[in-house]
PDB file of C-alpha atoms in Angstrom:
ATOM      1  CA  UNK A   1      35.449 111.543  50.519  1.00  0.00           C
ATOM      2  CA  UNK A   2      31.360 111.033  50.814  1.00  0.00           C
ATOM      3  CA  UNK A   3      28.918 112.759  53.432  1.00  0.00           C
ATOM      4  CA  UNK A   4      26.320 110.758  54.447  1.00  0.00           C
ATOM      5  CA  UNK A   5      23.022 110.304  53.955  1.00  0.00           C
ATOM      6  CA  UNK A   6      20.157 112.363  55.535  1.00  0.00           C
ATOM      7  CA  UNK A   7      16.715 112.507  54.105  1.00  0.00           C
ATOM      8  CA  UNK A   8      14.057 110.577  52.325  1.00  0.00           C
ATOM      9  CA  UNK A   9      14.041 109.287  48.662  1.00  0.00           C
ATOM     10  CA  UNK A  10      13.406 106.675  46.289  1.00  0.00           C
ATOM     11  CA  UNK A  11      16.210 104.909  44.571  1.00  0.00           C
ATOM     12  CA  UNK A  12      15.281 102.134  41.823  1.00  0.00           C
ATOM     13  CA  UNK A  13      18.500 100.481  43.202  1.00  0.00           C
ATOM     14  CA  UNK A  14      20.286 100.582  47.030  1.00  0.00           C
ATOM     15  CA  UNK A  15      23.368  99.293  47.868  1.00  0.00           C
ATOM     16  CA  UNK A  16      24.661  98.005  51.019  1.00  0.00           C
ATOM     17  CA  UNK A  17      28.099  97.825  51.773  1.00  0.00           C
ATOM     18  CA  UNK A  18      31.138  99.924  50.642  1.00  0.00           C
ATOM     19  CA  UNK A  19      33.836  97.275  50.093  1.00  0.00           C
ATOM     20  CA  UNK A  20      34.921  96.055  46.842  1.00  0.00           C
ATOM     21  CA  UNK A  21      31.409  93.224  46.282  1.00  0.00           C
ATOM     22  CA  UNK A  22      29.659  96.943  46.582  1.00  0.00           C
ATOM     23  CA  UNK A  23      31.461  99.191  44.858  1.00  0.00           C
ATOM     24  CA  UNK A  24      31.918  96.904  41.682  1.00  0.00           C
ATOM     25  CA  UNK A  25      27.979  96.103  41.869  1.00  0.00           C
ATOM     26  CA  UNK A  26      27.660 100.488  41.344  1.00  0.00           C
ATOM     27  CA  UNK A  27      29.674 100.441  39.075  1.00  0.00           C
ATOM     28  CA  UNK A  28      28.078  97.900  37.073  1.00  0.00           C
ATOM     29  CA  UNK A  29      24.685  98.888  37.552  1.00  0.00           C
ATOM     30  CA  UNK A  30      25.083 102.582  37.100  1.00  0.00           C
ATOM     31  CA  UNK A  31      27.410 101.860  33.444  1.00  0.00           C
ATOM     32  CA  UNK A  32      24.450 100.480  32.691  1.00  0.00           C
ATOM     33  CA  UNK A  33      21.728 102.546  33.178  1.00  0.00           C
ATOM     34  CA  UNK A  34      20.350 101.912  36.897  1.00  0.00           C
ATOM     35  CA  UNK A  35      19.800 104.723  39.211  1.00  0.00           C
ATOM     36  CA  UNK A  36      22.007 103.902  42.144  1.00  0.00           C
ATOM     37  CA  UNK A  37      22.698 104.328  45.509  1.00  0.00           C
ATOM     38  CA  UNK A  38      25.581 102.913  47.873  1.00  0.00           C
ATOM     39  CA  UNK A  39      25.340 103.240  51.671  1.00  0.00           C
ATOM     40  CA  UNK A  40      28.536 103.133  54.049  1.00  0.00           C
ATOM     41  CA  UNK A  41      28.537 102.409  57.368  1.00  0.00           C
ATOM     42  CA  UNK A  42      31.943 103.516  58.000  1.00  0.00           C
ATOM     43  CA  UNK A  43      34.567 104.948  55.240  1.00  0.00           C
ATOM     44  CA  UNK A  44      34.785 102.966  51.585  1.00  0.00           C
ATOM     45  CA  UNK A  45      37.728 100.047  52.215  1.00  0.00           C
ATOM     46  CA  UNK A  46      37.466 100.357  55.850  1.00  0.00           C
ATOM     47  CA  UNK A  47      36.658  96.943  56.346  1.00  0.00           C
ATOM     48  CA  UNK A  48      37.635  93.341  54.384  1.00  0.00           C
ATOM     49  CA  UNK A  49      38.137  94.263  51.512  1.00  0.00           C
ATOM     50  CA  UNK A  50      40.816  97.343  51.850  1.00  0.00           C
ATOM     51  CA  UNK A  51      42.639  95.093  54.397  1.00  0.00           C
ATOM     52  CA  UNK A  52      42.968  91.966  52.245  1.00  0.00           C
ATOM     53  CA  UNK A  53      46.085  90.345  50.736  1.00  0.00           C
ATOM     54  CA  UNK A  54      44.406  91.608  47.575  1.00  0.00           C
ATOM     55  CA  UNK A  55      45.632  88.116  45.454  1.00  0.00           C
ATOM     56  CA  UNK A  56      42.644  87.036  42.793  1.00  0.00           C
ATOM     57  CA  UNK A  57      42.325  83.982  43.021  1.00  0.00           C
ATOM     58  CA  UNK A  58      41.999  82.447  39.140  1.00  0.00           C
ATOM     59  CA  UNK A  59      40.643  78.945  40.661  1.00  0.00           C
ATOM     60  CA  UNK A  60      37.051  78.172  41.705  1.00  0.00           C
ATOM     61  CA  UNK A  61      38.187  75.850  44.783  1.00  0.00           C
ATOM     62  CA  UNK A  62      41.391  74.644  46.345  1.00  0.00           C
ATOM     63  CA  UNK A  63      40.570  71.276  44.745  1.00  0.00           C
ATOM     64  CA  UNK A  64      39.371  71.250  41.103  1.00  0.00           C
ATOM     65  CA  UNK A  65      39.517  66.732  41.577  1.00  0.00           C
ATOM     66  CA  UNK A  66      36.638  66.424  44.111  1.00  0.00           C
ATOM     67  CA  UNK A  67      35.009  69.178  42.553  1.00  0.00           C
ATOM     68  CA  UNK A  68      34.669  67.060  39.739  1.00  0.00           C
ATOM     69  CA  UNK A  69      34.467  63.723  42.076  1.00  0.00           C
ATOM     70  CA  UNK A  70      31.502  65.354  43.162  1.00  0.00           C
ATOM     71  CA  UNK A  71      29.758  67.472  40.326  1.00  0.00           C
ATOM     72  CA  UNK A  72      31.414  66.088  36.712  1.00  0.00           C
ATOM     73  CA  UNK A  73      34.574  67.216  34.850  1.00  0.00           C
ATOM     74  CA  UNK A  74      31.841  69.351  32.768  1.00  0.00           C
ATOM     75  CA  UNK A  75      31.065  70.904  35.721  1.00  0.00           C
ATOM     76  CA  UNK A  76      34.113  71.243  37.447  1.00  0.00           C
ATOM     77  CA  UNK A  77      35.417  72.838  34.139  1.00  0.00           C
ATOM     78  CA  UNK A  78      32.798  75.337  34.035  1.00  0.00           C
ATOM     79  CA  UNK A  79      33.220  76.433  37.234  1.00  0.00           C
ATOM     80  CA  UNK A  80      37.156  76.653  36.512  1.00  0.00           C
ATOM     81  CA  UNK A  81      36.482  78.272  33.274  1.00  0.00           C
ATOM     82  CA  UNK A  82      34.167  81.103  34.723  1.00  0.00           C
ATOM     83  CA  UNK A  83      36.899  81.960  37.611  1.00  0.00           C
ATOM     84  CA  UNK A  84      39.865  82.085  35.227  1.00  0.00           C
ATOM     85  CA  UNK A  85      37.675  84.091  32.972  1.00  0.00           C
ATOM     86  CA  UNK A  86      36.843  86.605  35.684  1.00  0.00           C
ATOM     87  CA  UNK A  87      40.759  87.585  36.415  1.00  0.00           C
ATOM     88  CA  UNK A  88      40.888  88.761  32.955  1.00  0.00           C
ATOM     89  CA  UNK A  89      37.999  90.587  32.619  1.00  0.00           C
ATOM     90  CA  UNK A  90      38.657  92.211  36.052  1.00  0.00           C
ATOM     91  CA  UNK A  91      42.332  92.961  34.582  1.00  0.00           C
ATOM     92  CA  UNK A  92      40.995  94.280  31.235  1.00  0.00           C
ATOM     93  CA  UNK A  93      37.875  96.384  32.974  1.00  0.00           C
ATOM     94  CA  UNK A  94      41.362  98.256  35.564  1.00  0.00           C
ATOM     95  CA  UNK A  95      43.001  98.916  32.517  1.00  0.00           C
ATOM     96  CA  UNK A  96      40.331 100.484  30.077  1.00  0.00           C
ATOM     97  CA  UNK A  97      39.281 102.584  33.646  1.00  0.00           C
ATOM     98  CA  UNK A  98      42.055 103.747  33.852  1.00  0.00           C
ATOM     99  CA  UNK A  99      42.645 103.633  37.809  1.00  0.00           C
ATOM    100  CA  UNK A 100      46.041 102.651  39.521  1.00  0.00           C
ATOM    101  CA  UNK A 101      45.800  99.976  41.622  1.00  0.00           C
ATOM    102  CA  UNK A 102      48.633  98.208  41.241  1.00  0.00           C
ATOM    103  CA  UNK A 103      46.596  95.524  39.095  1.00  0.00           C
ATOM    104  CA  UNK A 104      48.549  92.484  37.676  1.00  0.00           C
ATOM    105  CA  UNK A 105      48.128  89.142  36.376  1.00  0.00           C
ATOM    106  CA  UNK A 106      50.698  86.509  37.589  1.00  0.00           C
ATOM    107  CA  UNK A 107      50.877  82.727  37.528  1.00  0.00           C
ATOM    108  CA  UNK A 108      50.398  81.067  40.914  1.00  0.00           C
ATOM    109  CA  UNK A 109      52.796  78.829  42.828  1.00  0.00           C
ATOM    110  CA  UNK A 110      51.515  76.106  45.628  1.00  0.00           C
ATOM    111  CA  UNK A 111      53.566  74.548  47.136  1.00  0.00           C
ATOM    112  CA  UNK A 112      54.668  71.483  49.155  1.00  0.00           C
ATOM    113  CA  UNK A 113      56.436  72.107  52.499  1.00  0.00           C
ATOM    114  CA  UNK A 114      60.031  70.371  52.333  1.00  0.00           C
ATOM    115  CA  UNK A 115      59.444  66.404  53.840  1.00  0.00           C
ATOM    116  CA  UNK A 116      55.570  66.520  53.269  1.00  0.00           C
ATOM    117  CA  UNK A 117      54.602  64.215  50.821  1.00  0.00           C
ATOM    118  CA  UNK A 118      53.840  65.574  47.203  1.00  0.00           C
ATOM    119  CA  UNK A 119      51.199  62.848  45.650  1.00  0.00           C
ATOM    120  CA  UNK A 120      48.167  64.218  46.415  1.00  0.00           C
ATOM    121  CA  UNK A 121      49.189  68.070  44.545  1.00  0.00           C
ATOM    122  CA  UNK A 122      50.560  66.026  41.983  1.00  0.00           C
ATOM    123  CA  UNK A 123      47.334  64.171  41.342  1.00  0.00           C
ATOM    124  CA  UNK A 124      45.377  67.856  41.405  1.00  0.00           C
ATOM    125  CA  UNK A 125      47.840  68.736  38.599  1.00  0.00           C
ATOM    126  CA  UNK A 126      46.991  65.574  36.949  1.00  0.00           C
ATOM    127  CA  UNK A 127      43.299  65.894  37.565  1.00  0.00           C
ATOM    128  CA  UNK A 128      43.637  69.462  35.864  1.00  0.00           C
ATOM    129  CA  UNK A 129      45.729  68.203  33.273  1.00  0.00           C
ATOM    130  CA  UNK A 130      43.142  65.796  32.055  1.00  0.00           C
ATOM    131  CA  UNK A 131      40.159  68.661  31.824  1.00  0.00           C
ATOM    132  CA  UNK A 132      42.358  71.002  29.451  1.00  0.00           C
ATOM    133  CA  UNK A 133      43.347  73.640  32.150  1.00  0.00           C
ATOM    134  CA  UNK A 134      46.250  74.745  32.272  1.00  0.00           C
ATOM    135  CA  UNK A 135      48.684  73.370  35.194  1.00  0.00           C
ATOM    136  CA  UNK A 136      52.205  72.730  35.173  1.00  0.00           C
ATOM    137  CA  UNK A 137      54.574  70.641  37.492  1.00  0.00           C
ATOM    138  CA  UNK A 138      57.676  72.135  39.369  1.00  0.00           C
ATOM    139  CA  UNK A 139      59.779  69.260  40.749  1.00  0.00           C
ATOM    140  CA  UNK A 140      61.714  69.822  44.561  1.00  0.00           C
ATOM    141  CA  UNK A 141      64.831  72.056  43.077  1.00  0.00           C
ATOM    142  CA  UNK A 142      62.945  74.116  40.555  1.00  0.00           C
ATOM    143  CA  UNK A 143      59.769  75.325  43.170  1.00  0.00           C
ATOM    144  CA  UNK A 144      62.523  76.017  46.017  1.00  0.00           C
ATOM    145  CA  UNK A 145      64.477  77.885  43.389  1.00  0.00           C
ATOM    146  CA  UNK A 146      61.486  79.391  42.555  1.00  0.00           C
ATOM    147  CA  UNK A 147      59.916  80.427  45.462  1.00  0.00           C
ATOM    148  CA  UNK A 148      62.933  80.642  48.205  1.00  0.00           C
ATOM    149  CA  UNK A 149      61.125  78.121  50.618  1.00  0.00           C
ATOM    150  CA  UNK A 150      62.328  74.430  50.794  1.00  0.00           C
ATOM    151  CA  UNK A 151      59.204  72.070  49.031  1.00  0.00           C
ATOM    152  CA  UNK A 152      58.895  68.778  47.762  1.00  0.00           C
ATOM    153  CA  UNK A 153      57.427  70.317  44.704  1.00  0.00           C
ATOM    154  CA  UNK A 154      54.849  72.651  43.586  1.00  0.00           C
ATOM    155  CA  UNK A 155      51.448  73.241  40.744  1.00  0.00           C
ATOM    156  CA  UNK A 156      51.857  76.383  38.649  1.00  0.00           C
ATOM    157  CA  UNK A 157      48.552  77.830  38.395  1.00  0.00           C
ATOM    158  CA  UNK A 158      47.409  80.849  35.635  1.00  0.00           C
ATOM    159  CA  UNK A 159      45.673  82.860  35.841  1.00  0.00           C
ATOM    160  CA  UNK A 160      46.351  84.433  39.513  1.00  0.00           C
ATOM    161  CA  UNK A 161      46.486  88.123  40.202  1.00  0.00           C
ATOM    162  CA  UNK A 162      47.657  90.559  42.752  1.00  0.00           C
ATOM    163  CA  UNK A 163      46.384  94.478  43.305  1.00  0.00           C
ATOM    164  CA  UNK A 164      46.235  97.271  45.926  1.00  0.00           C
ATOM    165  CA  UNK A 165      42.924  96.473  47.052  1.00  0.00           C
ATOM    166  CA  UNK A 166      42.178  99.512  49.110  1.00  0.00           C
ATOM    167  CA  UNK A 167      42.809 101.615  45.699  1.00  0.00           C
ATOM    168  CA  UNK A 168      40.892  98.963  44.449  1.00  0.00           C
ATOM    169  CA  UNK A 169      38.030  99.799  45.943  1.00  0.00           C
ATOM    170  CA  UNK A 170      38.370 103.589  45.508  1.00  0.00           C
ATOM    171  CA  UNK A 171      38.582 103.198  41.942  1.00  0.00           C
ATOM    172  CA  UNK A 172      35.432 101.764  41.750  1.00  0.00           C
ATOM    173  CA  UNK A 173      34.001 103.525  43.385  1.00  0.00           C
ATOM    174  CA  UNK A 174      34.815 107.153  41.619  1.00  0.00           C
ATOM    175  CA  UNK A 175      33.927 104.747  38.287  1.00  0.00           C
ATOM    176  CA  UNK A 176      30.781 104.737  39.453  1.00  0.00           C
ATOM    177  CA  UNK A 177      30.107 108.094  40.781  1.00  0.00           C
ATOM    178  CA  UNK A 178      31.187 109.255  37.369  1.00  0.00           C
ATOM    179  CA  UNK A 179      28.582 107.483  35.987  1.00  0.00           C
ATOM    180  CA  UNK A 180      26.080 108.930  38.003  1.00  0.00           C
ATOM    181  CA  UNK A 181      25.880 106.422  41.003  1.00  0.00           C
ATOM    182  CA  UNK A 182      25.617 108.469  44.680  1.00  0.00           C
ATOM    183  CA  UNK A 183      28.187 107.080  47.310  1.00  0.00           C
ATOM    184  CA  UNK A 184      27.352 107.449  51.133  1.00  0.00           C
ATOM    185  CA  UNK A 185      29.148 107.279  53.849  1.00  0.00           C
ATOM    186  CA  UNK A 186      28.976 107.084  57.829  1.00  0.00           C
ATOM    187  CA  UNK A 187      25.427 106.602  56.766  1.00  0.00           C
ATOM    188  CA  UNK A 188      24.426 103.141  59.225  1.00  0.00           C
ATOM    189  CA  UNK A 189      21.464 100.892  57.700  1.00  0.00           C
ATOM    190  CA  UNK A 190      19.289 100.009  61.295  1.00  0.00           C
ATOM    191  CA  UNK A 191      17.071  98.355  59.413  1.00  0.00           C
ATOM    192  CA  UNK A 192      15.128  96.733  56.578  1.00  0.00           C
ATOM    193  CA  UNK A 193      11.450  96.339  56.145  1.00  0.00           C
ATOM    194  CA  UNK A 194       9.530  95.213  53.295  1.00  0.00           C
ATOM    195  CA  UNK A 195       5.564  95.057  51.779  1.00  0.00           C
ATOM    196  CA  UNK A 196       5.441  93.272  48.389  1.00  0.00           C
ATOM    197  CA  UNK A 197       6.539  95.976  46.455  1.00  0.00           C
ATOM    198  CA  UNK A 198       9.510  97.308  47.871  1.00  0.00           C
ATOM    199  CA  UNK A 199      11.760  97.668  50.469  1.00  0.00           C
ATOM    200  CA  UNK A 200      12.573 101.017  53.255  1.00  0.00           C
ATOM    201  CA  UNK A 201      16.104 100.759  53.954  1.00  0.00           C
ATOM    202  CA  UNK A 202      16.192 102.734  57.327  1.00  0.00           C
ATOM    203  CA  UNK A 203      19.701 104.837  57.503  1.00  0.00           C
ATOM    204  CA  UNK A 204      20.983 106.871  60.591  1.00  0.00           C
ATOM    205  CA  UNK A 205      20.154 109.997  58.616  1.00  0.00           C
ATOM    206  CA  UNK A 206      16.974 109.226  57.158  1.00  0.00           C
ATOM    207  CA  UNK A 207      15.242 106.342  54.888  1.00  0.00           C
ATOM    208  CA  UNK A 208      15.351 104.956  50.694  1.00  0.00           C
ATOM    209  CA  UNK A 209      12.593 102.816  49.262  1.00  0.00           C
ATOM    210  CA  UNK A 210      13.656 100.288  46.791  1.00  0.00           C
ATOM    211  CA  UNK A 211      12.286  98.107  44.559  1.00  0.00           C
ATOM    212  CA  UNK A 212      15.882  96.517  44.663  1.00  0.00           C
ATOM    213  CA  UNK A 213      18.304  96.683  47.848  1.00  0.00           C
ATOM    214  CA  UNK A 214      21.396  94.763  47.190  1.00  0.00           C
ATOM    215  CA  UNK A 215      23.716  93.595  50.200  1.00  0.00           C
ATOM    216  CA  UNK A 216      27.025  93.836  49.629  1.00  0.00           C
ATOM    217  CA  UNK A 217      28.875  93.298  52.745  1.00  0.00           C
ATOM    218  CA  UNK A 218      31.677  90.320  53.330  1.00  0.00           C
ATOM    219  CA  UNK A 219      29.089  88.528  55.897  1.00  0.00           C
ATOM    220  CA  UNK A 220      25.359  88.482  56.641  1.00  0.00           C
ATOM    221  CA  UNK A 221      24.431  91.471  59.663  1.00  0.00           C
ATOM    222  CA  UNK A 222      22.198  92.048  61.490  1.00  0.00           C
ATOM    223  CA  UNK A 223      20.145  92.656  58.639  1.00  0.00           C
ATOM    224  CA  UNK A 224      19.616  89.286  57.217  1.00  0.00           C
ATOM    225  CA  UNK A 225      19.947  86.970  60.067  1.00  0.00           C
ATOM    226  CA  UNK A 226      18.319  84.472  58.464  1.00  0.00           C
ATOM    227  CA  UNK A 227      21.857  83.755  56.277  1.00  0.00           C
ATOM    228  CA  UNK A 228      23.961  83.653  59.228  1.00  0.00           C
ATOM    229  CA  UNK A 229      23.779  79.693  59.629  1.00  0.00           C
ATOM    230  CA  UNK A 230      25.096  79.331  56.514  1.00  0.00           C
ATOM    231  CA  UNK A 231      28.259  81.521  57.478  1.00  0.00           C
ATOM    232  CA  UNK A 232      29.567  79.438  60.672  1.00  0.00           C
TER     233      UNK A 232
END
């Protein structure tokens, strides 16, 4: 448990949100030598991060073919490469930091339910193979045996991963504090004001003045109303 923020301070970096995005950002900033303060309105991992399914998808979107059609193969492949690298980098970081989050890199199977046409997913797999991505098609019998679900076929995708998301949050929070980050729970941000140089974060227990405020909540809150229209 972490204390509530009280007082009036200056901090080089202030992060709002104690989910996975917030604690990972806190760790990255602290590891790079920045002085970090993280504010969480409730408890760490009490929002969407801690209650998620713990799946880490190794792809940029559901359809590589659609992304390729819209932006070209080079861009689509770059998205795919970065997504796959993110899974491997996260696995390596968790292992290096040594905290337990049941993190495991696995293949994923995207299945077509029995009785549904498999053509669209087969074309998607073909598009990925043509771009040099790792994907394998499984016929109906193999896919059904692999998953225990009646299937018309499946595409095997790699790498994906799964973990205990709440323990992942706590692990990165501990790694951040070990490198000097300060974390405060039960510290609701009421509002943020700005001038040309700094932002003032007004909480239920005090104020923080910072040139860098990172909003790391799962979706825009009332603090950033201008972004809400993008999340309709």
